[in-house]
Amino acid sequence: MDLDAKIPDGPIAQKWTQHKDAIRLVGPRNRPHYRVIVVGTGLAGASAASSMAAMGYQVECFCFQDSPRRAHSIAAQGGINASKNYRNDGDSTFRLFSDTQKGGDYRSREANVWRLAELSTAIIDQAVAQGVPFAREYGGMLANRSFGGVLVERTFYCRGETGQQLLLGANSALAREIGAGHVKMHTRTEFLDLVVADGRARGIVVRDLVTGAISSYAADAVVLASGGYTNVFNLSTNARGCNVTATWRAHKRGAGFANPCYVQIHPTGIPAAGEHQSKLTLMSESLRNDARIWVPKQKHDTRAPGEIPEAERYYYLEERYPRFGNLVPRDVASRNAKDVCDAGLGVGPTGFGVYLDFRDAIAENGIETIDERYGNIFDMYNRITAEDPRETPMRIYPAPHYAMGGLWVDYDLMTTLPGLFAIGEANFSDHGANRLGASSMMQCLADGYFVLPITIGDYLSRHPYGEMDTSHAAFGDTEREVGERISKLLSTTGTKPVDAFHRELGSLMMDECGITRNEAGLRNAIEKIPELRERFWREVRVPGSGASFNQSLEQAGRLADFLEFAELMCHDALDRDESCGCHFREEHQTEDGETLRNDEDFAHVSVWEHNAVGTEPTLHKEPLEFEALPLAQRNYKT
Amino acid sequence: MRRISGFYQSLIGKKAVVACTGLVLLGFLVLHVIGNLKGFLPPAAGGEPDIDVYAHFLRNVGEPLIPHLVVLWGVRIVLGTALVLHVVTVLQLAAHNRGARPIRYRGAEHVAATAPARWMLVTGCAVLFFLILHLLQFTFDALGPPIAPRANFGCVYQNLWEAFQHGGVLLFYVAGMAAVGLHVFHGAWSALQTLGIDNPDRNRGLRAFATGMALFLFLAFLSLPVAMALGVIPEPSAYSAACSASAA
Amino acid sequence: MKFSLEVWRQPAGDAAGTFTSYEVDEISPDSSFLEMLDILNERLTESGGEPIAFDSDCREGICGMCSLVIDGQAHGPQRATTTCQLYMRQFDDGAQITIEPFRSGAFPVVRDLVVDRSAFDRILRAGGYVTVHSGPKPDPNDIPVEPEVAEKAIDAACCIGCGACVAACPNGAAMLYTAAKVSHLALLPQGQPERFARVQRMTEQMQKEGFGSCRNYGECEAQCPKAISIDFIGRMNRDLLRAKVTQPIDFRGDMKTQ
């Protein structure tokens, strides 16, 4: 596996500019001769598809939802970073770069991170020009807020629905190109496999979710913008439909999968209320600014929170981290919540929850002030749990949220498989072992608006392979394999619904490869996942036919891929015998329970090559170099 | 011409036509009721009822510049056109809407719509039916006695008086005015909303305007008939003009 | 909790549909309406039946994928709430609940409770954008936007495109959706150059899709999960009428790219 990242030479601040000047372009007259497939219509997919279509490429765009606007980017709440330095507080490209790099615990590629920071300002300009209504100050200038424990205010936002507004902006650009005939949009059409011909990605096989028809599309390049794999945990903040199928299928066809063990677990999710729960809802992290987090000191305490006297409350974050208290970083907060719940101190019906209490904040600031800050979040919480946080403490528990890992890509965002590109959450590139708050949308849009539309030209101009249509044998073969797999799913003779297996996989992954991991647990998971997979194929029931709208079949296909992917994730977590960012190996922690990196042995990207299902994958390493920002251990204690 | 047809072909253009014609008809109702209220005024200089003088004036508006009856007929043509456009356009929209929503729900359907809003087509038909009979009765004198005992052309006060001595006629007018009131209650606000006059600051005012208008028209229109039926205003014979003599 | 459900079942868009009754018990009041249907579907699967098809994705009230008319109301009885955010504690134990798909001539049924809302996307494609290509742009602070205007624009832009307004409207009108889209851009300085062309194109497409006309019932506003105001309809009407009266009939905008 060739892991040449093709990082341009030159000083880090010049790399992107020089690279843009050096790479080959496709002329405007030639662009209409190239066809590009984009899978996914979130921030990355919609921005890439619309940008390339506007340049003149023929774009075929696919999404499994009924409208491109529904991609899960729409649910991003907080905001988007940009080093505009509007607040005159010392922000700069370097600051954003170093915050992202430190936040990622030095496990990302410097050149990519710098480029991301450099492009961040252009994203805001682009979005505003599209009509994204960012919050404004009284003078009409853009407003900023601080986010994610950094020292500058650089986050732009639209109420609590920044993702929706940014996606609507990208989607409006996409809608224009669809209307103009430059993009052919295929909704309710699910990617099921990648077609590789002569060693290059040349097309995809899809299923029309309404008619069940399986068909192929050929192209000169394929772009995956299919998001992350966090639903491997079953319960996560992701949408129900989010899945690993596109990236996993591409991986099985030869694309290297990088750092699959890096998953961000958000500390302030609403705890699951029971078995029936289908997803976890995130509460804004800003809540931690005013609330105090605690659990009862007594194990399995069933008293109502109001009846527990002050002396019997354990403010564990304040006691363990006196300097940052309740504002410790996401991963630290998540780990400690798990720690106290595992010790039997957890609250709520499942025992997996901790209190987030506004009592003192209300006493200090008055109910009006607190209501002004968090009223809408309180209402949302109340709607879901029927409890009013003004009167009784909220319950929170960490919720799997974002996948930092993904398909390995080089500086041009191309995977190890020529002609296959991955953008947004689907690739691994910019967030290292942990993602800084308010930078996921930044990365998606940087990839889609500004990076891929230029770098893809370099590939296309170098590989004028001419017409390729679906009559090539590779298409027929792939289509047949897809068809066989669907028949196999439909011919299973079990009785259990798909969701039952998903719950089982989710709880196994959460236990063994979740907030904290250890060798024994991971080995256990690696042993159990194949068993579960085997039981799935034996005991599942997929009702209905393949030739019609069949949601059970969709779910079954996605879960089948998760069941294979989960094993890879555990292999990666096992192999990475260090703690870094969100990947916390219990064997490797400081005396204070902090992550302990091992830069000597693990300052690399782990890229996995698929062999066969059930056999161990092959590991390749891309070494990481740190020139612009030397390695340092983070410390939130003092 | 293309502009007009383009305008009329768009749904919102059609709605604007309904709104504008509705407002024209509403304006007419306001003028009409002001005329009616003259029935309460004391006799004019010649001892003639004031409303009779007013009726006479309507035929002579603009004289001597404009010939007799021209303005009256001009107004009638404008109102007639407005009415036809209003009704035809509404029927076109209603047919279109039925196609847009072919299947009804099983459960209750209305959360916000007021009853007058939902019954617009019904009240509209009722108003139309009322209008036809009203014109036949007083304008064309086609119903004959005793419903429209036409004593004398131009003797408005007396004609009204005698018509409203019949309980059935009064009841019909009460029903007709209720329909007008309900229609205006939703229609006046709806027209302003359709034309985009509405905005958050004004909305409350516009709602109040529509409600007030509906109530005003209902009460003002009925005041004269009720007063006549109850006999709380002078009988036609109390007036000294020729009409009362010939009726006797 | 226990519920009797009357659910619309229709095997395919061109097949006939009918109501089918189901009894579900052992439902937690803390489960959402869709989770209740998930449970029913799992039981149906286990017992050899066909699960009920319904749309959902984010399950946090923002993607607009979930639909359902519950007891005659789009997204159910709770105001300003999507179906996925509706919890069973809102219903009485033992209640009978009728579940139907969004009904509109322009939203054909795909299967059971799933409808095709692609008409909305086509309205958007007709003009719901600001024509800008990706690339360098002026600094946003060069064009100040009053915070009031920006807030108002978000009030419109928070539309999740679920189609509840159409489902709620007895006339099957898509005025609230279109008005929200039109107004979001018409309010902002960035949307001005295409303002009058946009409103004409989008309303024209709305009509082509077969949506009904507005009778100002206000049902859409009441059943909108984001409580978008019908004031935006007035605003759109105003723009459209102005465009129809004052703008040139033949657009010459949208220069060809070649």
mmCIF file of C-alpha atoms in Angstrom, chain C residues 13-249:
data_model
loop_
_atom_site.group_PDB
_atom_site.id
_atom_site.type_symbol
_atom_site.label_atom_id
_atom_site.label_comp_id
_atom_site.label_asym_id
_atom_site.label_seq_id
_atom_site.Cartn_x
_atom_site.Cartn_y
_atom_site.Cartn_z
ATOM 1 C CA GLY C 13 -47.492 3.990 -4.569
ATOM 2 C CA ASP C 14 -49.774 2.542 -7.229
ATOM 3 C CA ALA C 15 -51.476 0.018 -4.952
ATOM 4 C CA ALA C 16 -54.622 0.581 -2.930
ATOM 5 C CA GLY C 17 -54.218 1.408 0.730
ATOM 6 C CA THR C 18 -56.242 0.703 3.820
ATOM 7 C CA PHE C 19 -56.214 1.231 7.569
ATOM 8 C CA THR C 20 -54.948 -1.678 9.672
ATOM 9 C CA SER C 21 -55.344 -1.967 13.428
ATOM 10 C CA TYR C 22 -52.493 -2.842 15.767
ATOM 11 C CA GLU C 23 -52.301 -3.193 19.518
ATOM 12 C CA VAL C 24 -49.020 -2.270 21.176
ATOM 13 C CA ASP C 25 -48.369 -2.710 24.856
ATOM 14 C CA GLU C 26 -45.463 -2.359 27.275
ATOM 15 C CA ILE C 27 -44.513 1.000 25.847
ATOM 16 C CA SER C 28 -42.506 3.288 28.071
ATOM 17 C CA PRO C 29 -43.889 6.812 28.386
ATOM 18 C CA ASP C 30 -40.292 7.918 27.814
ATOM 19 C CA SER C 31 -40.153 6.448 24.341
ATOM 20 C CA SER C 32 -40.688 8.690 21.387
ATOM 21 C CA PHE C 33 -43.505 8.149 18.942
ATOM 22 C CA LEU C 34 -41.088 6.730 16.397
ATOM 23 C CA GLU C 35 -39.516 4.449 18.991
ATOM 24 C CA MET C 36 -42.988 3.131 19.704
ATOM 25 C CA LEU C 37 -43.301 2.363 15.987
ATOM 26 C CA ASP C 38 -39.808 0.797 16.037
ATOM 27 C CA ILE C 39 -40.965 -1.528 18.776
ATOM 28 C CA LEU C 40 -44.107 -2.397 16.857
ATOM 29 C CA ASN C 41 -42.011 -3.076 13.769
ATOM 30 C CA GLU C 42 -39.656 -5.344 15.665
ATOM 31 C CA ARG C 43 -42.601 -7.301 16.986
ATOM 32 C CA LEU C 44 -44.115 -7.487 13.518
ATOM 33 C CA THR C 45 -40.812 -8.778 12.156
ATOM 34 C CA GLU C 46 -40.518 -11.404 14.855
ATOM 35 C CA SER C 47 -44.031 -12.606 14.272
ATOM 36 C CA GLY C 48 -43.536 -12.943 10.541
ATOM 37 C CA GLY C 49 -45.317 -9.766 9.498
ATOM 38 C CA GLU C 50 -44.219 -6.847 7.378
ATOM 39 C CA PRO C 51 -42.976 -3.825 9.295
ATOM 40 C CA ILE C 52 -44.593 -0.439 8.704
ATOM 41 C CA ALA C 53 -42.550 1.832 6.470
ATOM 42 C CA PHE C 54 -42.043 5.357 7.777
ATOM 43 C CA ASP C 55 -39.389 8.008 7.240
ATOM 44 C CA SER C 56 -37.019 9.248 9.911
ATOM 45 C CA ASP C 57 -33.367 10.060 10.196
ATOM 46 C CA CYS C 58 -31.833 12.487 12.667
ATOM 47 C CA ARG C 59 -34.477 11.944 15.377
ATOM 48 C CA GLU C 60 -33.657 15.267 16.943
ATOM 49 C CA GLY C 61 -36.095 17.439 15.046
ATOM 50 C CA ILE C 62 -33.842 19.079 12.502
ATOM 51 C CA CYS C 63 -33.489 16.952 9.359
ATOM 52 C CA GLY C 64 -37.163 17.128 8.449
ATOM 53 C CA MET C 65 -37.288 13.509 7.323
ATOM 54 C CA CYS C 66 -39.978 12.312 9.723
ATOM 55 C CA SER C 67 -43.541 12.988 8.770
ATOM 56 C CA LEU C 68 -46.791 11.268 9.844
ATOM 57 C CA VAL C 69 -50.192 12.728 10.428
ATOM 58 C CA ILE C 70 -51.202 11.656 13.922
ATOM 59 C CA ASP C 71 -54.876 11.970 14.800
ATOM 60 C CA GLY C 72 -55.399 14.361 11.937
ATOM 61 C CA GLN C 73 -52.486 16.623 12.769
ATOM 62 C CA ALA C 74 -49.147 16.849 11.039
ATOM 63 C CA HIS C 75 -46.446 15.733 13.520
ATOM 64 C CA GLY C 76 -49.112 15.044 16.114
ATOM 65 C CA PRO C 77 -50.865 16.984 18.825
ATOM 66 C CA GLN C 78 -47.908 18.773 20.430
ATOM 67 C CA ARG C 79 -47.223 22.199 18.939
ATOM 68 C CA ALA C 80 -43.850 23.154 17.477
ATOM 69 C CA THR C 81 -42.677 19.559 17.633
ATOM 70 C CA THR C 82 -41.601 17.045 15.019
ATOM 71 C CA THR C 83 -42.872 13.482 15.224
ATOM 72 C CA CYS C 84 -39.453 12.268 16.315
ATOM 73 C CA GLN C 85 -39.547 14.650 19.272
ATOM 74 C CA LEU C 86 -43.045 13.640 20.292
ATOM 75 C CA TYR C 87 -43.085 11.387 23.360
ATOM 76 C CA MET C 88 -45.693 8.814 24.283
ATOM 77 C CA ARG C 89 -46.353 10.508 27.602
ATOM 78 C CA GLN C 90 -48.290 13.046 25.542
ATOM 79 C CA PHE C 91 -50.949 10.379 24.984
ATOM 80 C CA ASP C 92 -53.337 8.754 27.405
ATOM 81 C CA ASP C 93 -52.756 5.150 28.294
ATOM 82 C CA GLY C 94 -55.007 2.993 26.141
ATOM 83 C CA ALA C 95 -55.542 5.749 23.598
ATOM 84 C CA GLN C 96 -56.526 4.983 20.054
ATOM 85 C CA ILE C 97 -54.194 6.734 17.645
ATOM 86 C CA THR C 98 -54.732 7.153 13.921
ATOM 87 C CA ILE C 99 -51.566 7.389 11.837
ATOM 88 C CA GLU C 100 -51.717 8.542 8.242
ATOM 89 C CA PRO C 101 -49.173 9.695 5.685
ATOM 90 C CA PHE C 102 -48.824 13.354 4.722
ATOM 91 C CA ARG C 103 -51.659 13.862 2.259
ATOM 92 C CA SER C 104 -51.272 16.056 -0.761
ATOM 93 C CA GLY C 105 -51.639 15.568 -4.475
ATOM 94 C CA ALA C 106 -48.041 16.736 -4.830
ATOM 95 C CA PHE C 107 -46.760 14.226 -2.214
ATOM 96 C CA PRO C 108 -47.542 10.798 -3.668
ATOM 97 C CA VAL C 109 -47.333 7.887 -1.256
ATOM 98 C CA VAL C 110 -44.254 5.703 -1.747
ATOM 99 C CA ARG C 111 -45.201 3.031 0.738
ATOM 100 C CA ASP C 112 -47.288 2.965 3.926
ATOM 101 C CA LEU C 113 -46.487 6.235 5.672
ATOM 102 C CA VAL C 114 -43.648 7.275 3.371
ATOM 103 C CA VAL C 115 -44.364 9.986 0.822
ATOM 104 C CA ASP C 116 -42.356 11.547 -1.971
ATOM 105 C CA ARG C 117 -41.579 15.164 -1.116
ATOM 106 C CA SER C 118 -39.241 15.812 -4.030
ATOM 107 C CA ALA C 119 -41.576 18.593 -5.197
ATOM 108 C CA PHE C 120 -40.022 20.728 -2.456
ATOM 109 C CA ASP C 121 -36.571 20.197 -3.910
ATOM 110 C CA ARG C 122 -37.784 21.210 -7.336
ATOM 111 C CA ILE C 123 -39.202 24.427 -5.917
ATOM 112 C CA LEU C 124 -35.814 25.118 -4.365
ATOM 113 C CA ARG C 125 -34.026 24.399 -7.620
ATOM 114 C CA ALA C 126 -36.197 26.922 -9.412
ATOM 115 C CA GLY C 127 -34.609 29.766 -7.527
ATOM 116 C CA GLY C 128 -33.947 29.166 -3.845
ATOM 117 C CA TYR C 129 -30.321 30.225 -3.976
ATOM 118 C CA VAL C 130 -27.965 33.116 -4.380
ATOM 119 C CA THR C 131 -25.947 32.587 -7.524
ATOM 120 C CA VAL C 132 -22.364 32.535 -6.307
ATOM 121 C CA HIS C 133 -19.563 30.230 -7.274
ATOM 122 C CA SER C 134 -17.049 28.885 -4.822
ATOM 123 C CA GLY C 135 -14.069 31.155 -4.521
ATOM 124 C CA PRO C 136 -12.886 34.445 -3.083
ATOM 125 C CA LYS C 137 -15.671 36.666 -1.763
ATOM 126 C CA PRO C 138 -15.830 40.086 -0.142
ATOM 127 C CA ASP C 139 -15.325 40.145 3.591
ATOM 128 C CA PRO C 140 -18.732 39.654 5.238
ATOM 129 C CA ASN C 141 -18.285 42.726 7.386
ATOM 130 C CA ASP C 142 -18.121 44.864 4.243
ATOM 131 C CA ILE C 143 -21.872 44.384 4.002
ATOM 132 C CA PRO C 144 -23.310 44.991 7.461
ATOM 133 C CA VAL C 145 -26.604 43.254 8.221
ATOM 134 C CA GLU C 146 -28.827 44.603 10.975
ATOM 135 C CA PRO C 147 -29.085 41.984 13.707
ATOM 136 C CA GLU C 148 -32.871 42.292 13.569
ATOM 137 C CA VAL C 149 -32.830 41.442 9.886
ATOM 138 C CA ALA C 150 -30.451 38.543 10.410
ATOM 139 C CA GLU C 151 -32.706 37.193 13.176
ATOM 140 C CA LYS C 152 -35.765 37.518 10.975
ATOM 141 C CA ALA C 153 -33.950 35.745 8.173
ATOM 142 C CA ILE C 154 -33.176 32.852 10.531
ATOM 143 C CA ASP C 155 -36.826 32.777 11.583
ATOM 144 C CA ALA C 156 -37.555 31.927 7.961
ATOM 145 C CA ALA C 157 -34.432 29.889 7.307
ATOM 146 C CA CYS C 158 -35.088 27.522 10.204
ATOM 147 C CA CYS C 159 -37.614 25.707 7.983
ATOM 148 C CA ILE C 160 -36.694 22.019 8.004
ATOM 149 C CA GLY C 161 -38.505 21.238 4.764
ATOM 150 C CA CYS C 162 -40.598 18.481 6.323
ATOM 151 C CA GLY C 163 -43.786 19.298 4.440
ATOM 152 C CA ALA C 164 -46.026 19.569 7.497
ATOM 153 C CA CYS C 165 -47.374 22.862 6.141
ATOM 154 C CA VAL C 166 -48.607 21.079 3.045
ATOM 155 C CA ALA C 167 -49.960 18.169 5.043
ATOM 156 C CA ALA C 168 -51.747 20.521 7.415
ATOM 157 C CA CYS C 169 -53.264 22.673 4.706
ATOM 158 C CA PRO C 170 -56.771 21.579 3.695
ATOM 159 C CA ASN C 171 -55.930 23.050 0.295
ATOM 160 C CA GLY C 172 -52.603 21.252 -0.049
ATOM 161 C CA ALA C 173 -50.759 24.553 -0.447
ATOM 162 C CA ALA C 174 -46.995 24.861 -0.118
ATOM 163 C CA MET C 175 -47.116 28.575 0.569
ATOM 164 C CA LEU C 176 -45.416 28.478 3.952
ATOM 165 C CA TYR C 177 -42.471 26.420 2.703
ATOM 166 C CA THR C 178 -42.010 28.551 -0.385
ATOM 167 C CA ALA C 179 -42.494 31.763 1.563
ATOM 168 C CA ALA C 180 -39.895 30.723 4.133
ATOM 169 C CA LYS C 181 -37.387 29.972 1.393
ATOM 170 C CA VAL C 182 -38.145 33.149 -0.522
ATOM 171 C CA SER C 183 -38.140 35.374 2.550
ATOM 172 C CA HIS C 184 -34.902 34.056 4.003
ATOM 173 C CA LEU C 185 -33.004 35.329 0.982
ATOM 174 C CA ALA C 186 -35.219 38.330 0.238
ATOM 175 C CA LEU C 187 -34.464 39.727 3.684
ATOM 176 C CA LEU C 188 -30.695 39.610 3.349
ATOM 177 C CA PRO C 189 -28.605 42.003 1.269
ATOM 178 C CA GLN C 190 -26.997 39.026 -0.457
ATOM 179 C CA GLY C 191 -30.363 37.966 -1.839
ATOM 180 C CA GLN C 192 -31.329 41.283 -3.394
ATOM 181 C CA PRO C 193 -30.057 40.937 -6.982
ATOM 182 C CA GLU C 194 -32.210 37.891 -7.674
ATOM 183 C CA ARG C 195 -35.042 38.818 -5.353
ATOM 184 C CA PHE C 196 -37.822 39.361 -7.882
ATOM 185 C CA ALA C 197 -36.757 36.690 -10.335
ATOM 186 C CA ARG C 198 -36.519 34.234 -7.452
ATOM 187 C CA VAL C 199 -39.995 34.792 -6.105
ATOM 188 C CA GLN C 200 -41.521 34.448 -9.552
ATOM 189 C CA ARG C 201 -39.658 31.281 -10.432
ATOM 190 C CA MET C 202 -40.261 29.567 -7.132
ATOM 191 C CA THR C 203 -43.973 30.305 -6.998
ATOM 192 C CA GLU C 204 -44.323 29.247 -10.613
ATOM 193 C CA GLN C 205 -42.680 25.930 -9.814
ATOM 194 C CA MET C 206 -44.862 25.580 -6.729
ATOM 195 C CA GLN C 207 -47.902 25.880 -8.949
ATOM 196 C CA LYS C 208 -46.511 23.445 -11.516
ATOM 197 C CA GLU C 209 -46.073 20.848 -8.819
ATOM 198 C CA GLY C 210 -49.806 20.995 -8.219
ATOM 199 C CA PHE C 211 -49.824 22.543 -4.757
ATOM 200 C CA GLY C 212 -53.014 24.334 -3.802
ATOM 201 C CA SER C 213 -53.609 27.997 -3.136
ATOM 202 C CA CYS C 214 -53.640 29.717 0.212
ATOM 203 C CA ARG C 215 -56.897 30.552 1.959
ATOM 204 C CA ASN C 216 -55.194 32.012 4.997
ATOM 205 C CA TYR C 217 -56.454 29.391 7.395
ATOM 206 C CA GLY C 218 -53.235 29.483 9.372
ATOM 207 C CA GLU C 219 -53.159 25.693 9.776
ATOM 208 C CA CYS C 220 -49.634 25.578 8.368
ATOM 209 C CA GLU C 221 -48.311 27.996 10.966
ATOM 210 C CA ALA C 222 -50.045 26.100 13.766
ATOM 211 C CA GLN C 223 -48.752 22.698 12.690
ATOM 212 C CA CYS C 224 -45.275 23.795 11.581
ATOM 213 C CA PRO C 225 -42.757 22.065 13.865
ATOM 214 C CA LYS C 226 -40.634 25.206 13.756
ATOM 215 C CA ALA C 227 -43.627 27.547 14.209
ATOM 216 C CA ILE C 228 -42.760 29.601 11.156
ATOM 217 C CA SER C 229 -45.087 32.573 10.865
ATOM 218 C CA ILE C 230 -47.515 33.098 8.004
ATOM 219 C CA ASP C 231 -46.297 36.679 7.967
ATOM 220 C CA PHE C 232 -43.710 35.327 5.568
ATOM 221 C CA ILE C 233 -46.528 34.369 3.203
ATOM 222 C CA GLY C 234 -47.686 37.985 3.200
ATOM 223 C CA ARG C 235 -44.143 39.070 2.550
ATOM 224 C CA MET C 236 -43.752 36.662 -0.359
ATOM 225 C CA ASN C 237 -47.086 37.747 -1.833
ATOM 226 C CA ARG C 238 -45.998 41.334 -1.653
ATOM 227 C CA ASP C 239 -42.758 40.582 -3.467
ATOM 228 C CA LEU C 240 -44.512 38.498 -6.070
ATOM 229 C CA LEU C 241 -47.203 41.058 -6.783
ATOM 230 C CA ARG C 242 -44.605 43.752 -7.018
ATOM 231 C CA ALA C 243 -42.564 41.618 -9.374
ATOM 232 C CA LYS C 244 -45.591 40.798 -11.521
ATOM 233 C CA VAL C 245 -46.531 44.442 -11.816
ATOM 234 C CA THR C 246 -43.170 46.159 -12.102
ATOM 235 C CA GLN C 247 -40.583 43.690 -13.338
ATOM 236 C CA PRO C 248 -39.861 42.988 -17.016
ATOM 237 C CA ILE C 249 -41.830 39.996 -18.259
#
